[in-house]
Amino acid sequence: QGIVTILIIVNCLLLAIGTFDFVDENPSTKSAFQTTYTIFLSVYTVEVAMQLIYHGPVRMSKDPWLVFDFFLVVVSWGFGASSSFRIFRVIRILRLIPRFHSMKVVTGTLMAAIPKIGAMLSILGVVFYVFAVMFTMLFKDIPVGTADGLSHDYFSRLDKTMLTLFQLMTMVNWASISREVAEYVPW
């Protein structure tokens, strides 16, 4: 397991180095990186095959980390030639999580918290929807695009109002939006 962990770290470092221009500019360097990626993928394939033999298909399918390893290797072989799927090679670093107990505990805790986070997001969505309806009703009649109107259509429909509220919530252009609207609705 220690050797595979070191290989994953080295592979991720090579992926980072592979993003530099000198790799694509030099054909021999690019070929060396491609060969190295294939070697790493072969090692990962052997590891997954050994896991499959050791655990068996039924027990392996019950461990989400082993399923993740298997899926990642299959996808890497299936789409490895496609340049758009090469970006997913960096996901291999997630294979380190089950190898360290503390990382596994933190990941398990986050997974256990997902239902509660989902409930909070649902409440936020309801509040967001209520305010979007209110803002649409209050501000939909503000002129847009004319010399004395708003520069953008922020509130004419519910979807546009929700986008505007999201912008305001994330503070993207909130000052300019609020100044424009304040010219028509000073309160």
Coordinates of C-alpha atoms in Angstrom, one line a residue:
Q1 CA 0.0 0.0 0.0
G2 CA 2.9 2.4 0.8
I3 CA 4.4 1.9 -2.7
V4 CA 1.0 2.6 -4.4
T5 CA 0.6 5.7 -2.2
I6 CA 4.1 7.0 -3.3
L7 CA 3.2 6.2 -7.0
I8 CA -0.1 8.2 -6.7
I9 CA 1.8 11.2 -5.3
V10 CA 4.5 11.0 -8.0
N11 CA 1.8 10.6 -10.7
C12 CA 0.0 13.7 -9.4
L13 CA 3.3 15.7 -9.4
L14 CA 3.9 14.6 -13.0
L15 CA 0.4 15.7 -13.9
A16 CA 1.1 19.1 -12.4
I17 CA 4.4 19.3 -14.3
G18 CA 2.6 18.1 -17.5
T19 CA 0.6 21.4 -17.5
F20 CA 3.6 23.5 -18.4
D21 CA 4.2 24.5 -22.0
F22 CA 7.6 22.9 -22.3
V23 CA 5.9 19.4 -22.2
D24 CA 3.6 20.1 -25.2
E25 CA 6.4 22.0 -27.1
N26 CA 8.9 19.2 -27.0
P27 CA 7.6 16.0 -28.7
S28 CA 10.0 13.7 -26.9
T29 CA 9.0 15.1 -23.5
K30 CA 5.4 14.8 -24.4
S31 CA 5.9 11.2 -25.5
A32 CA 7.8 10.4 -22.2
F33 CA 5.0 11.8 -20.2
Q34 CA 2.4 9.8 -22.1
T35 CA 4.5 6.6 -21.6
T36 CA 4.7 7.4 -17.9
Y37 CA 1.0 7.9 -17.6
T38 CA 0.4 4.5 -19.3
I39 CA 2.8 2.8 -16.9
F40 CA 1.0 4.4 -13.9
L41 CA -2.3 3.3 -15.3
S42 CA -1.0 -0.2 -15.8
V43 CA 0.2 -0.3 -12.1
Y44 CA -3.2 0.9 -11.0
T45 CA -4.9 -1.7 -13.1
V46 CA -2.8 -4.5 -11.5
E47 CA -3.6 -3.1 -8.1
V48 CA -7.4 -3.0 -8.8
A49 CA -7.2 -6.6 -10.2
M50 CA -5.4 -7.7 -7.0
Q51 CA -8.1 -6.0 -4.9
L52 CA -10.8 -7.8 -7.0
I53 CA -9.1 -11.2 -6.5
Y54 CA -8.5 -10.6 -2.8
H55 CA -11.9 -9.2 -1.9
G56 CA -14.1 -10.8 -4.5
P57 CA -16.6 -9.0 -6.6
V58 CA -19.4 -9.0 -4.0
R59 CA -17.3 -7.6 -1.1
M60 CA -15.5 -5.2 -3.4
S61 CA -18.8 -3.7 -4.6
K62 CA -19.7 -3.0 -1.0
D63 CA -16.7 -0.8 -0.3
P64 CA -17.2 2.6 -2.0
W65 CA -13.5 3.4 -2.2
L66 CA -12.7 0.1 -4.0
V67 CA -15.6 0.8 -6.4
F68 CA -14.2 4.3 -6.9
D69 CA -10.7 2.8 -7.7
F70 CA -12.3 0.3 -10.2
F71 CA -14.4 3.0 -11.9
L72 CA -11.4 5.3 -12.2
V73 CA -9.2 2.7 -13.8
V74 CA -12.0 1.6 -16.2
V75 CA -12.7 5.2 -17.2
S76 CA -9.0 5.9 -17.6
W77 CA -8.6 3.0 -20.0
G78 CA -11.9 3.7 -21.8
F79 CA -11.4 7.4 -22.4
G80 CA -7.6 7.7 -22.0
A81 CA -7.0 8.6 -25.6
S82 CA -9.5 11.4 -25.5
S83 CA -7.9 14.7 -24.6
S84 CA -11.1 16.0 -22.9
F85 CA -11.0 13.1 -20.4
R86 CA -7.3 13.4 -19.6
I87 CA -8.2 16.0 -17.1
F88 CA -9.8 13.4 -14.9
R89 CA -6.4 11.8 -14.2
V90 CA -6.0 14.2 -11.4
I91 CA -8.9 12.6 -9.6
R92 CA -6.5 9.8 -8.8
I93 CA -5.2 11.8 -5.9
L94 CA -8.6 11.1 -4.2
R95 CA -7.4 7.5 -3.9
L96 CA -5.2 8.7 -1.1
I97 CA -8.1 9.4 1.2
P98 CA -8.8 5.7 2.2
R99 CA -5.1 5.2 2.8
F100 CA -4.9 7.6 5.7
H101 CA -7.2 7.0 8.6
S102 CA -7.7 10.6 9.5
M103 CA -8.7 11.6 6.0
K104 CA -11.1 8.7 5.9
V105 CA -12.7 9.8 9.2
V106 CA -13.1 13.4 7.9
T107 CA -14.6 12.2 4.6
G108 CA -17.0 9.9 6.4
T109 CA -18.1 12.8 8.7
L110 CA -18.7 15.0 5.7
M111 CA -20.7 12.3 4.0
A112 CA -22.8 11.8 7.1
A113 CA -23.5 15.6 7.2
I114 CA -24.7 15.8 3.6
P115 CA -28.4 15.1 4.5
K116 CA -28.4 18.0 7.0
I117 CA -26.6 20.3 4.6
G118 CA -29.2 19.3 2.0
A119 CA -32.0 20.3 4.4
M120 CA -30.3 23.6 5.0
L121 CA -30.0 24.2 1.3
S122 CA -33.7 23.4 0.9
I123 CA -34.7 26.0 3.5
L124 CA -32.4 28.5 1.8
G125 CA -34.0 27.7 -1.5
V126 CA -37.5 28.3 -0.1
V127 CA -36.4 31.6 1.4
F128 CA -34.7 32.5 -1.9
Y129 CA -37.8 31.7 -3.9
V130 CA -40.0 33.8 -1.6
F131 CA -37.8 36.8 -2.0
A132 CA -37.5 36.3 -5.7
V133 CA -41.3 36.3 -6.1
M134 CA -41.5 39.4 -3.8
F135 CA -38.8 41.3 -5.8
T136 CA -40.3 40.3 -9.1
M137 CA -43.7 41.7 -8.0
L138 CA -42.1 44.9 -6.6
F139 CA -39.6 45.8 -9.3
K140 CA -40.8 44.3 -12.5
D141 CA -42.3 47.6 -13.8
I142 CA -39.0 49.5 -13.6
P143 CA -38.1 50.5 -17.2
V144 CA -35.2 48.7 -18.8
G145 CA -32.9 49.7 -21.7
T146 CA -34.2 53.2 -22.1
A147 CA -32.2 56.4 -21.5
D148 CA -33.7 56.6 -18.0
G149 CA -34.1 52.9 -17.3
L150 CA -32.0 50.1 -15.8
S151 CA -29.0 49.0 -17.8
H152 CA -30.1 45.3 -17.5
D153 CA -33.3 43.5 -17.0
Y154 CA -32.9 42.4 -13.4
F155 CA -36.5 41.8 -12.3
S156 CA -39.0 41.2 -15.2
R157 CA -39.3 37.5 -14.7
L158 CA -38.7 35.1 -11.8
D159 CA -35.6 33.5 -13.3
K160 CA -34.0 36.9 -13.9
T161 CA -34.9 38.0 -10.3
M162 CA -33.3 34.8 -8.9
L163 CA -30.1 35.4 -10.9
T164 CA -30.1 39.0 -9.6
L165 CA -30.6 37.8 -6.0
F166 CA -27.8 35.3 -6.4
Q167 CA -25.6 38.1 -7.7
L168 CA -26.5 40.2 -4.7
M169 CA -26.0 37.3 -2.3
T170 CA -22.5 36.5 -3.6
M171 CA -21.8 40.3 -3.8
V172 CA -21.1 40.2 -7.6
N173 CA -21.8 43.7 -8.8
W174 CA -24.2 44.3 -5.9
A175 CA -23.2 47.9 -5.6
S176 CA -24.0 48.8 -9.2
I177 CA -27.3 46.9 -9.1
S178 CA -28.4 48.5 -5.8
R179 CA -27.4 52.0 -7.1
E180 CA -29.4 51.5 -10.3
V181 CA -32.4 50.3 -8.5
A182 CA -32.2 53.0 -5.8
E183 CA -32.7 55.6 -8.5
Y184 CA -36.3 54.3 -9.0
V185 CA -37.0 52.8 -5.5
P186 CA -35.2 55.0 -2.9
W187 CA -36.3 52.9 0.0

